[in-house]
Tab-separated table of C-alpha atoms in Angstrom:
chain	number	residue	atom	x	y	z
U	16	UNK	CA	3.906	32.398	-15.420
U	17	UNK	CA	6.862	31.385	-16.886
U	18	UNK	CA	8.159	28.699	-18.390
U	19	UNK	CA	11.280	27.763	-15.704
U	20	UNK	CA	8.484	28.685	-12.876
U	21	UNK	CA	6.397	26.488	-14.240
U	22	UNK	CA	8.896	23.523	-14.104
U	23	UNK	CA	9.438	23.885	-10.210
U	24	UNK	CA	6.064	23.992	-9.325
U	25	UNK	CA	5.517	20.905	-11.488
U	26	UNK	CA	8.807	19.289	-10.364
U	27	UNK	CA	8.241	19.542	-6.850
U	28	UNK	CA	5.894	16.778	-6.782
U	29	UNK	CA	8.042	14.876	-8.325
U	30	UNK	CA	11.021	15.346	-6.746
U	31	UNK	CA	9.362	14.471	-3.203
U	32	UNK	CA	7.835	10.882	-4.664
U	33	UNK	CA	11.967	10.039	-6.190
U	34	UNK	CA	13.295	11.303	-2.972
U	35	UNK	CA	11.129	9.463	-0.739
U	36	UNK	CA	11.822	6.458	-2.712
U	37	UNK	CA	14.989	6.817	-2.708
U	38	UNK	CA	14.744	6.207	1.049
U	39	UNK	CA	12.687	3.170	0.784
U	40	UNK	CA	15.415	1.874	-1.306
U	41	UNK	CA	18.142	2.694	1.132
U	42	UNK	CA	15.939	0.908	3.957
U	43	UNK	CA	15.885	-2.366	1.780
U	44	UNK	CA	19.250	-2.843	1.565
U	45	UNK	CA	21.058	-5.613	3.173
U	46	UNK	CA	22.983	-2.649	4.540
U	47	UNK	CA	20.214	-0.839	6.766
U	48	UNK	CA	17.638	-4.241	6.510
U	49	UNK	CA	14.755	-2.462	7.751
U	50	UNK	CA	12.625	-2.989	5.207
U	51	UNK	CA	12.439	-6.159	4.510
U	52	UNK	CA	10.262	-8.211	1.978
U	53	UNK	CA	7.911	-9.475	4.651
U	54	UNK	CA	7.876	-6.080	6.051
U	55	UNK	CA	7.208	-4.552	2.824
U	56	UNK	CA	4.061	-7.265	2.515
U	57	UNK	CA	2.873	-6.627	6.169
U	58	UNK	CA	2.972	-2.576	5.985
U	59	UNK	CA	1.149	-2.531	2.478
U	60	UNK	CA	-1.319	-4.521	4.572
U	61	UNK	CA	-1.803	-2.194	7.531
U	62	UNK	CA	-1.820	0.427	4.139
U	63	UNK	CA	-4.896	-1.354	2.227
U	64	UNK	CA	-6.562	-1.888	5.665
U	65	UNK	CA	-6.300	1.096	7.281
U	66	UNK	CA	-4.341	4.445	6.042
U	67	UNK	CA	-5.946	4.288	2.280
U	68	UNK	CA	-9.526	4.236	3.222
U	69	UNK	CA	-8.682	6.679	6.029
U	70	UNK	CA	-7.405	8.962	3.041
U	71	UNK	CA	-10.506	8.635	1.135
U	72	UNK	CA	-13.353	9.220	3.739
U	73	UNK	CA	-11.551	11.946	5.116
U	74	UNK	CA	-10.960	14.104	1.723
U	75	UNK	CA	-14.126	13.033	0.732
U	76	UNK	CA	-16.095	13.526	3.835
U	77	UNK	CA	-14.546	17.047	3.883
U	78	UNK	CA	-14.771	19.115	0.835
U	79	UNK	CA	-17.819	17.271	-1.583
U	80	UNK	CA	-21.484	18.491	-0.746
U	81	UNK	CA	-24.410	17.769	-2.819
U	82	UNK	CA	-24.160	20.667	-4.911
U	83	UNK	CA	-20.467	20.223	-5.306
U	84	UNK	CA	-21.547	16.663	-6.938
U	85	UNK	CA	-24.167	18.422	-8.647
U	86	UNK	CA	-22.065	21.170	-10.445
U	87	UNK	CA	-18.816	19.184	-10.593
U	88	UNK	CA	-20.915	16.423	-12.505
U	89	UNK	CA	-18.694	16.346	-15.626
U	90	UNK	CA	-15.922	15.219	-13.473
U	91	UNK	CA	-16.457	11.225	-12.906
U	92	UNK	CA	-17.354	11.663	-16.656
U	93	UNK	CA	-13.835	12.659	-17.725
U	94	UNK	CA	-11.899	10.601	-15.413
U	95	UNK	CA	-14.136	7.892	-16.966
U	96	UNK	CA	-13.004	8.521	-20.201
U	97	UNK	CA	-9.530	8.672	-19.155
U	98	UNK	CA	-9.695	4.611	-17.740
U	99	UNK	CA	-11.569	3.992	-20.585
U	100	UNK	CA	-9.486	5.428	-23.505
U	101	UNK	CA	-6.405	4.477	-21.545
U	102	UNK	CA	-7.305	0.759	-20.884
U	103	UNK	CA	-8.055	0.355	-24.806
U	104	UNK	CA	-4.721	2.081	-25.786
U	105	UNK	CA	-3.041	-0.549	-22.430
U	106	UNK	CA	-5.273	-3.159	-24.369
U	107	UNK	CA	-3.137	-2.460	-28.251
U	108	UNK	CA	-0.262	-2.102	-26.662
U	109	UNK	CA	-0.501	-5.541	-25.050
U	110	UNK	CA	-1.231	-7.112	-28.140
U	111	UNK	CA	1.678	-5.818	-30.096
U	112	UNK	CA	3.788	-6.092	-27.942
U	113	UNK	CA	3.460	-8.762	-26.085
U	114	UNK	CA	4.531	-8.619	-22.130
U	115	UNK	CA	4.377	-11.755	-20.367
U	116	UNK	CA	0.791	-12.781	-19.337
U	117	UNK	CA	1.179	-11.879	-15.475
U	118	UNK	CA	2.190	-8.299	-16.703
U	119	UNK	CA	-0.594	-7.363	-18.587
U	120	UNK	CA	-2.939	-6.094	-16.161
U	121	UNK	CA	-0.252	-4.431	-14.744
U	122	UNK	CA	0.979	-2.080	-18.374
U	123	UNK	CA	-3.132	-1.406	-18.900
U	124	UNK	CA	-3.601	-0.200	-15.211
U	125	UNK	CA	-0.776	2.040	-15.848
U	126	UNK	CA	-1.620	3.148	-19.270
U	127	UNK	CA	-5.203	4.074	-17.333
U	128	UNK	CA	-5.019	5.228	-14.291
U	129	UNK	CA	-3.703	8.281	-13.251
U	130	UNK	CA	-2.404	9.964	-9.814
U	131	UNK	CA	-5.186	11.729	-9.627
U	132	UNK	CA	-4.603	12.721	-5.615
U	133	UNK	CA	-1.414	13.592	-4.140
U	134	UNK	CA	0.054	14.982	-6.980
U	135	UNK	CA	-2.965	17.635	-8.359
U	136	UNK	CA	-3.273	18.735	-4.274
U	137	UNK	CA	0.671	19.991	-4.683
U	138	UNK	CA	0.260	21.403	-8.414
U	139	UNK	CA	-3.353	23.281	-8.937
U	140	UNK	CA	-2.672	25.229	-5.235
U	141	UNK	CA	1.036	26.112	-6.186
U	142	UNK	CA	-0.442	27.105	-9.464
U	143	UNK	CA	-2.845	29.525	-7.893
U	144	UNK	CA	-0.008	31.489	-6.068
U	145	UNK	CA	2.220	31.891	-8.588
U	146	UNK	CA	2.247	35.414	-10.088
U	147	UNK	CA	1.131	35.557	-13.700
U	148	UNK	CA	-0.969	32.581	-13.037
U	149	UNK	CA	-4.048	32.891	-15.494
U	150	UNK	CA	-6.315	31.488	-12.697
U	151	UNK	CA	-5.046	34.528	-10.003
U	152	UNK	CA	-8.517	35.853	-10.527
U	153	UNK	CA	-9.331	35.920	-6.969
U	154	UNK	CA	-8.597	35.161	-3.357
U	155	UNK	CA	-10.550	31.527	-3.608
U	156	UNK	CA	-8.297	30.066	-6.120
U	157	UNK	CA	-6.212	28.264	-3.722
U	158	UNK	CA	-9.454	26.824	-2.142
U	159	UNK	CA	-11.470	26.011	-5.238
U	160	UNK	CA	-8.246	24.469	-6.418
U	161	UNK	CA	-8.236	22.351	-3.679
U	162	UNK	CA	-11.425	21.595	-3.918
U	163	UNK	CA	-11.325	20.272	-7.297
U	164	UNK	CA	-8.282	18.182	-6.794
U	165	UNK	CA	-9.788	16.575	-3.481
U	166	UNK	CA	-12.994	15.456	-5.393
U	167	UNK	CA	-10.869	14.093	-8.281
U	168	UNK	CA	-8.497	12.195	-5.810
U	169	UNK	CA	-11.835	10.707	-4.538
U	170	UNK	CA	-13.273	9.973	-7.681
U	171	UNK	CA	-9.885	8.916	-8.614
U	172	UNK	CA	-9.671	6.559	-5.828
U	173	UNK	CA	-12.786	5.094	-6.570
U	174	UNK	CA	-12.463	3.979	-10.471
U	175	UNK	CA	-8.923	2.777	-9.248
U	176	UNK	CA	-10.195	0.696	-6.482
U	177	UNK	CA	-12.532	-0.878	-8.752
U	178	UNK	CA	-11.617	-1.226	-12.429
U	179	UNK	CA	-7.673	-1.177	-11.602
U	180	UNK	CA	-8.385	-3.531	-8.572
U	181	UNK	CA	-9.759	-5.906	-10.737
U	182	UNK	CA	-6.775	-5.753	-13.379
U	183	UNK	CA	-3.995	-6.634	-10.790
U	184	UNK	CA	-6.037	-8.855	-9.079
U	185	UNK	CA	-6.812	-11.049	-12.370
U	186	UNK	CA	-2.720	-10.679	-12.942
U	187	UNK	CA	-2.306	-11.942	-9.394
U	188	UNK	CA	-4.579	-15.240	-10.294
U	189	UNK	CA	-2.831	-15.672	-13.803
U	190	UNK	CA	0.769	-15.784	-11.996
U	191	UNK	CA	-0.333	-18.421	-9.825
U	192	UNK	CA	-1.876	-20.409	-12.472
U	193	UNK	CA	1.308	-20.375	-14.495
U	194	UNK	CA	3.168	-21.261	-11.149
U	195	UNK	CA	0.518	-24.408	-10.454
U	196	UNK	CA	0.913	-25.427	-13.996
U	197	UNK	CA	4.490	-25.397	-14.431
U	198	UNK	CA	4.616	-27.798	-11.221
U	199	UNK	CA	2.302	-29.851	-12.506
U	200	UNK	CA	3.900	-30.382	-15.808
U	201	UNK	CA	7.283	-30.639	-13.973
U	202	UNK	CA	5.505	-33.640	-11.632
U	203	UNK	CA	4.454	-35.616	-15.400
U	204	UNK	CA	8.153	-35.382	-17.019
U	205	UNK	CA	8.631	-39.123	-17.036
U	206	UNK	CA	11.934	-40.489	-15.606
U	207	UNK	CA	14.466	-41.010	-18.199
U	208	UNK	CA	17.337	-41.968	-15.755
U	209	UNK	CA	18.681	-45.429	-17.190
U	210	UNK	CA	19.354	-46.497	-13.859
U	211	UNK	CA	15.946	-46.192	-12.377
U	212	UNK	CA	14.290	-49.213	-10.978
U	213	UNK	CA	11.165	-49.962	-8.836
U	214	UNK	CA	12.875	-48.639	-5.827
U	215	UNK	CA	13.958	-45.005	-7.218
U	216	UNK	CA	10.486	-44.725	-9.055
U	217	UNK	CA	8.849	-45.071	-5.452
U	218	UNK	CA	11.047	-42.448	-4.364
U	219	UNK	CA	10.368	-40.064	-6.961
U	220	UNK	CA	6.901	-40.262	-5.893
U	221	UNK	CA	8.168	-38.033	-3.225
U	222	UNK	CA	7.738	-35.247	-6.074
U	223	UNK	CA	3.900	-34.754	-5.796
U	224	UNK	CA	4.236	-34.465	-2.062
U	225	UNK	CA	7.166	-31.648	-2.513
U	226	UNK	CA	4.223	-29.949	-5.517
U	227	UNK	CA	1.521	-29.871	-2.993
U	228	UNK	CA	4.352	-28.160	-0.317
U	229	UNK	CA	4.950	-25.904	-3.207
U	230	UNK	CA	1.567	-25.152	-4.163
U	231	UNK	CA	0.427	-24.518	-0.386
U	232	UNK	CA	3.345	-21.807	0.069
U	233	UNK	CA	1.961	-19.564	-2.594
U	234	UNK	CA	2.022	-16.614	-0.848
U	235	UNK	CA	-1.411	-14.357	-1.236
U	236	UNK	CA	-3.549	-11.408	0.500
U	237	UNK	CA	-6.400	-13.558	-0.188
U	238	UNK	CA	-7.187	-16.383	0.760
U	239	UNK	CA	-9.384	-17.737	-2.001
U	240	UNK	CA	-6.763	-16.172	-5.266
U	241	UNK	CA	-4.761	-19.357	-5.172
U	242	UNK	CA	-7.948	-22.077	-4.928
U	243	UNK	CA	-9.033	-19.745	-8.012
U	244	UNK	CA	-5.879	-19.889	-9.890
U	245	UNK	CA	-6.276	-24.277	-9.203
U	246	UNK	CA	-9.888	-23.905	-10.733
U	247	UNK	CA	-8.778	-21.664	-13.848
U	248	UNK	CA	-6.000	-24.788	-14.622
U	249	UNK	CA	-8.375	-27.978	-13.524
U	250	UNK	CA	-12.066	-27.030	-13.827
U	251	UNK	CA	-13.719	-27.128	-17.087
U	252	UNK	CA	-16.021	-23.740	-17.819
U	253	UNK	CA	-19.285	-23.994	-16.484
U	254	UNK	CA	-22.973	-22.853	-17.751
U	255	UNK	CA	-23.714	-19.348	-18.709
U	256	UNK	CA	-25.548	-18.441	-15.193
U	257	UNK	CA	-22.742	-20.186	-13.275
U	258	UNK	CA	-20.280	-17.951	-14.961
U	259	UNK	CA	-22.721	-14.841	-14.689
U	260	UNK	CA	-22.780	-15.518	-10.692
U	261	UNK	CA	-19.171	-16.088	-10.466
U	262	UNK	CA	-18.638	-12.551	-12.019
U	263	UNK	CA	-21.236	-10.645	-9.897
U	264	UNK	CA	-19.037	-12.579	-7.395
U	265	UNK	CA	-16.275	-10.991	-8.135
U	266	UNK	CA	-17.427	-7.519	-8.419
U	267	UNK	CA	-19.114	-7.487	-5.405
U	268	UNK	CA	-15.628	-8.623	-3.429
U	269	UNK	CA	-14.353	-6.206	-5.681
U	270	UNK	CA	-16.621	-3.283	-4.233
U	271	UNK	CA	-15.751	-4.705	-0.565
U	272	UNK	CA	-12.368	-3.687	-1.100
U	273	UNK	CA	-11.870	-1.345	2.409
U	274	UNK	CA	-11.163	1.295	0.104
U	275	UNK	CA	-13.989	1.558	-1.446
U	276	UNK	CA	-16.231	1.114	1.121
U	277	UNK	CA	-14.892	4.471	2.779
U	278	UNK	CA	-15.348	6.089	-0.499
U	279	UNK	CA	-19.058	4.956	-0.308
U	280	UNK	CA	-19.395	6.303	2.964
U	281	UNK	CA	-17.402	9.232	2.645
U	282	UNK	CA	-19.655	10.473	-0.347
U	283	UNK	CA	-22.811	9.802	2.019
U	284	UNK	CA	-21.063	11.691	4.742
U	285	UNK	CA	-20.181	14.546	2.024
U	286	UNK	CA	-23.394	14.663	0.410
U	287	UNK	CA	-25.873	14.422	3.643
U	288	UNK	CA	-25.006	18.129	5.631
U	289	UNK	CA	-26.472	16.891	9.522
U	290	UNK	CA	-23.900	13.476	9.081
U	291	UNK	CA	-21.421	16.250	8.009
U	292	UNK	CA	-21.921	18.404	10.573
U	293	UNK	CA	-21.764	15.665	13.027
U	294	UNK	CA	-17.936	15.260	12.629
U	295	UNK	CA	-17.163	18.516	9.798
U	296	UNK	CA	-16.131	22.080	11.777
U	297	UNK	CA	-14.493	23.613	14.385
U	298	UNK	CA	-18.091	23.189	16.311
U	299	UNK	CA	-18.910	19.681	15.058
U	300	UNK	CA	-19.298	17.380	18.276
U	301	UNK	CA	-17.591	14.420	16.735
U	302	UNK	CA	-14.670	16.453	15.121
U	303	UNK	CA	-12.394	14.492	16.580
U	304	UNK	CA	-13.351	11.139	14.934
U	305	UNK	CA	-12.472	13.264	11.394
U	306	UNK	CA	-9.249	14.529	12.896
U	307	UNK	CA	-8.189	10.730	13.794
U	308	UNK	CA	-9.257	9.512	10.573
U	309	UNK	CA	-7.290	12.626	8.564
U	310	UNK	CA	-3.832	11.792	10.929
U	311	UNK	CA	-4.153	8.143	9.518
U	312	UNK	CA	-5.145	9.141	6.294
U	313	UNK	CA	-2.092	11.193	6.264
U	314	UNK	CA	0.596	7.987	6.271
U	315	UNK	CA	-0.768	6.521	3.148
U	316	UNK	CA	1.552	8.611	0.217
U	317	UNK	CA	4.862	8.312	2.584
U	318	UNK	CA	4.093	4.137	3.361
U	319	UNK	CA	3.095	3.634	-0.283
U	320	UNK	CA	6.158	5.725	-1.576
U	321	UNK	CA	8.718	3.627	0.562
U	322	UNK	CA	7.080	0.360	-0.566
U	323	UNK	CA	7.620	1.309	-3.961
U	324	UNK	CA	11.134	2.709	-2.882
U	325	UNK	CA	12.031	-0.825	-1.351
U	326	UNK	CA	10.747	-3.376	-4.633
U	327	UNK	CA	12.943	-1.342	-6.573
U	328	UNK	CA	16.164	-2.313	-4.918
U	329	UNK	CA	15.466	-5.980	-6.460
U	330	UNK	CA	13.031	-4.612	-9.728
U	331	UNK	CA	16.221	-3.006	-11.098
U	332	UNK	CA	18.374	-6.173	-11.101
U	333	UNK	CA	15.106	-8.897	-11.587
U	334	UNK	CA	12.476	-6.974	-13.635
U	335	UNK	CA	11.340	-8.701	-16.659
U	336	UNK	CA	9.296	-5.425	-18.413
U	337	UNK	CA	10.346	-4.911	-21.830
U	338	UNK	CA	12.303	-1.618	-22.998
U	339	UNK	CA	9.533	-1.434	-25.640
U	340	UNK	CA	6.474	-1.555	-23.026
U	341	UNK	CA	7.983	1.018	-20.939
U	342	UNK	CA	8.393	3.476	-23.590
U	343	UNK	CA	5.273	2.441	-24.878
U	344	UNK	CA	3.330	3.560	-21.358
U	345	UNK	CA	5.180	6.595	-21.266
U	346	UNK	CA	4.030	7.535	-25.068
U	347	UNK	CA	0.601	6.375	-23.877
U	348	UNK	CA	0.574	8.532	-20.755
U	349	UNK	CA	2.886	11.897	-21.485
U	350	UNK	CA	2.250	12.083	-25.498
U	351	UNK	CA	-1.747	10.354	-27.193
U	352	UNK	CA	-3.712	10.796	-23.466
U	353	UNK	CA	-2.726	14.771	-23.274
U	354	UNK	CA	-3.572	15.461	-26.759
U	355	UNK	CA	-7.183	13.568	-26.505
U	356	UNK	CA	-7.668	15.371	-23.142
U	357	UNK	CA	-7.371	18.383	-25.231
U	358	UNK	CA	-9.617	17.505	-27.936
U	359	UNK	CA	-11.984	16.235	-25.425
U	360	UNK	CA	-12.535	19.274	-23.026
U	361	UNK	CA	-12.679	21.774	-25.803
U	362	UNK	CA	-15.518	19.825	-27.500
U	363	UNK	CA	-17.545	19.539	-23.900
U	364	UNK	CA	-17.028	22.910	-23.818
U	365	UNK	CA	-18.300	24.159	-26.717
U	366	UNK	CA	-21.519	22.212	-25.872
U	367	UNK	CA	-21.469	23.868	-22.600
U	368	UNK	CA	-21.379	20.656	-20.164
U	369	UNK	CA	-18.563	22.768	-18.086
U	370	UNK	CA	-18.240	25.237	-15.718
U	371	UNK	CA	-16.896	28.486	-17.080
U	372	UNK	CA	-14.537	28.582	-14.478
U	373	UNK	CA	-10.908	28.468	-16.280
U	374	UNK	CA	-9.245	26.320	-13.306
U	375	UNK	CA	-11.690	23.384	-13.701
U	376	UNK	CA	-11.017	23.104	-17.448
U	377	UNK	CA	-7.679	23.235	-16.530
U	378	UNK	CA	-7.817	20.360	-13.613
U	379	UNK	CA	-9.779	18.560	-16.364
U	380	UNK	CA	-7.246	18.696	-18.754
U	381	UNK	CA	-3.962	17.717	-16.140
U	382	UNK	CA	-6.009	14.616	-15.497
U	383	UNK	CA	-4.954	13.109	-19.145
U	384	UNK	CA	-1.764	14.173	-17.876
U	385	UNK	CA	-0.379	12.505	-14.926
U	386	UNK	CA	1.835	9.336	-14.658
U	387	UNK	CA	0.590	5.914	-13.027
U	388	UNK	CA	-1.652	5.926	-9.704
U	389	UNK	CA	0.116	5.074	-6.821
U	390	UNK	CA	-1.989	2.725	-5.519
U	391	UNK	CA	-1.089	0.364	-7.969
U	392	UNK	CA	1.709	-0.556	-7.032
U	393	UNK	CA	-0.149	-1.299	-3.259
U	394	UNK	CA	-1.828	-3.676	-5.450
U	395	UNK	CA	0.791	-5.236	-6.825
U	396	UNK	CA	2.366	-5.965	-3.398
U	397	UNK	CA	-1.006	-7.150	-2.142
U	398	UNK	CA	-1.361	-9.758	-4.630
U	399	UNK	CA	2.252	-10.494	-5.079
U	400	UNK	CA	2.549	-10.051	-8.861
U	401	UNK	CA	4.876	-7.660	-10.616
U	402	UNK	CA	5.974	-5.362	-7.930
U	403	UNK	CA	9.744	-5.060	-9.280
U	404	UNK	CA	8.633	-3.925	-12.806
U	405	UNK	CA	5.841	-1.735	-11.152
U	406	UNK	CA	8.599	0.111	-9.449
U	407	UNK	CA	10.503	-0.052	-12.598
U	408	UNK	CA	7.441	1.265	-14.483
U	409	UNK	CA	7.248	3.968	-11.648
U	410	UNK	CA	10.693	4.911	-11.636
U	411	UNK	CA	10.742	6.168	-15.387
U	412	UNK	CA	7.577	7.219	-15.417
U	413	UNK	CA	7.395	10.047	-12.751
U	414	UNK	CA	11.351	11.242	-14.193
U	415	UNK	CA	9.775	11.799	-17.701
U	416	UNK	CA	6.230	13.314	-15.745
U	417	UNK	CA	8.400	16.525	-14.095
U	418	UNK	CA	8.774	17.258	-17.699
U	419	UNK	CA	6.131	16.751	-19.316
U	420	UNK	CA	3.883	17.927	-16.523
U	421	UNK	CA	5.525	21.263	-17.154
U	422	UNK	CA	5.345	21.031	-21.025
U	423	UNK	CA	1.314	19.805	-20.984
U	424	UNK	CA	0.669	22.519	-18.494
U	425	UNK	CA	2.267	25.583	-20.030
U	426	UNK	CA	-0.244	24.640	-23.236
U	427	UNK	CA	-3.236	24.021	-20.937
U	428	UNK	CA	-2.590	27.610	-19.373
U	429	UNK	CA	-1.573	29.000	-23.005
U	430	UNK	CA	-5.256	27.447	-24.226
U	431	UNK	CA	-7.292	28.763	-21.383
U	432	UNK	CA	-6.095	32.240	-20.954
């Protein structure tokens, strides 16, 4: 395959996430005003609620069996190390250089978790047709391929929903600490008007009523993220066990997330074949509670991309991400993740943990490769922190990825042929 064929099929993806977000930007502008703020907030809603975890029970519910789980084993293990290496190279980058507080979770999600779905479902089958492809070894590649990059979308989906969940929801309770604080602090700046007297000091007691009217229209997805962000500024740290509850807490709401709960069931549904053949098949009797679910499942990408489309309208005018973090995520994602992705697979290789199907490696390897999940920047909307500099992040990000997709790829084929 050449090189220039190469770059289409890895552009293509690409291309259709810009273009569509090029629409949601259109849509957002005082011009068309159909895609409002609110209406942003209200269709990532109906997004988190209902198309994502349609998405994942369907894919999942669909092409993962037992064996599948089984044989594909090393799979969660390298997408694993890809959130883990990633989040300690987000971690150093934070540190040195510094993004504002709220932001953090936001540059290590991104430096960690990959679009792991929509994009390897358009790349690995295009792969397979093209002549000169190294992995034309047979009639299945377009199948297995698909196959592997539905199982990493779910697996994908999964880590993200968890571990990245928990990132943007911590940088959700952060911002509205800072908010409550700053408030407060305003409310204690004594008077220093010369003219004050008994009277006007009465009537600047009218600013804790306006700080409580503040504080009350923080807006949040969850209910309970802005009584947290009061306790992290007012209550003092409790014993060891209270703060050991509080976490299991929190991971358990975590793993509530609608998203992952499909995931759950979707892998029981996968893995257990009389569930599977309950709604899986042309013959199934319930096949038309799968086909539902897929036709939902199918409006996540498209809602998600316009979202992202629409925050970027204001993210290029109001974003506060540094010039040196954004570089620093795409060096992170497109230049230290693909060359540990290659160090990594060879080794598991020679110690014969994979397959010896080529196309696996391969899939293996294009998961160091790809730029920022797009369910973070759902996330981001759904806890109302940082969604103009995730667009920015997202913007730059998937312009540098149609190249460097096409680079990382031509030396992934040139390795494995």
């Amino acid at each position: 395959m050449g090189f220039w064929t190469l770059f289409e099929v890895a552009t293509m993806p690409i291309l259709q996430v810009l273009l569509i977000s090029v629409l949601g930007a259109f849509m957002a502008t005082n011009y068309c005003n159909l895609l409002t703020a609110d209406a942003r907030r209200s269709l990532n809603k109906i997004v988190f609620i209902v198309f994502t975890p349609s998405l994942m029970f369907a894919s999942l519910a669909k092409t993962v069996t037992f064996e599948d789980i089984v044989s594909w084993w090393f799979m969660p293990v390298n997408i694993g190390i890809v959130f883990l290496i990633g989040g300690i190279l987000g971690w150093i980058l934070v540190k040195l250089l510094k993004p504002e507080p709220h932001l953090e979770g936001l540059v290590i999600a991104t430096c960690s978790a990959g679009n792991l779905g929509n994009l390897l479902l358009i790349v690995v089958p295009a792969i397979c047709n093209e002549d000169g492809s190294p992995f034309r070894y047979s009639g299945t590649c377009s199948t297995t391929g698909l196959s592997y990059a539905s199982f990493s979308m779910a697996l994908g989906g999964f880590f993200i929903w968890t571990y990245t969940y928990h990132l943007i929801r911590v940088s959700g309770i952060t911002l509205r600490a800072m908010e409550v604080a700053a408030i407060y602090t305003d409310s204690k700046i004594p008077n220093k008007d010369l003219e004050s007297n008994e009277e006007t000091s009465l009537l600047k007691g009218e600013d804790h009523d306006q700080m409580d009217v503040a504080v009350q229209s923080m807006k949040s997805i969850d209910a309970d993220t802005e009584s947290q962000a009061l306790s992290s500024v007012y209550e003092k740290p409790g014993t060891f066990w209270d703060r050991v509850a509080s976490i299991l807490h929190q991971i358990v709401e975590e793993l509530l997330a609608p998203p992952t709960i499909a995931a759950i069931i979707g892998f029981v549904f996968g893995a257990t074949p009389w569930l599977k053949g309950l709604i899986i098949g042309s013959s199934a009797p319930l096949r038309v509670i799968q086909d539902s679910i897929k036709l939902l499942g199918d409006g996540t990408i498209p809602c998600i991309t316009l979202i992202l489309g629409g925050n970027l309208t204001q993210g290029l005018r109001s974003s506060r991400i540094k010039p040196l973090v954004l570089l620093g995520i795409i060096c992170v994602r497109y230049m230290i993740l693909p060359v540990i992705g290659i160090g990594v697979i060879k080794v598991a290789g020679d110690l014969g943990l994979l397959p010896t199907d080529p196309l696996f490696k391969y899939v293996l390897m294009v998961q160091f490769t790809l730029p920022p999940a797009m369910n973070i920047g759902t996330m981001t909307q759904l806890f109302d922190v940082g969604q103009e500099e995730c667009s920015v992040i997202f913007l730059w990000t998937y312009l540098v990825a149609a190249l460097a997709l096409t680079v990382w790829s031509t030396v992934y084929m040139y390795i494995l042929s």
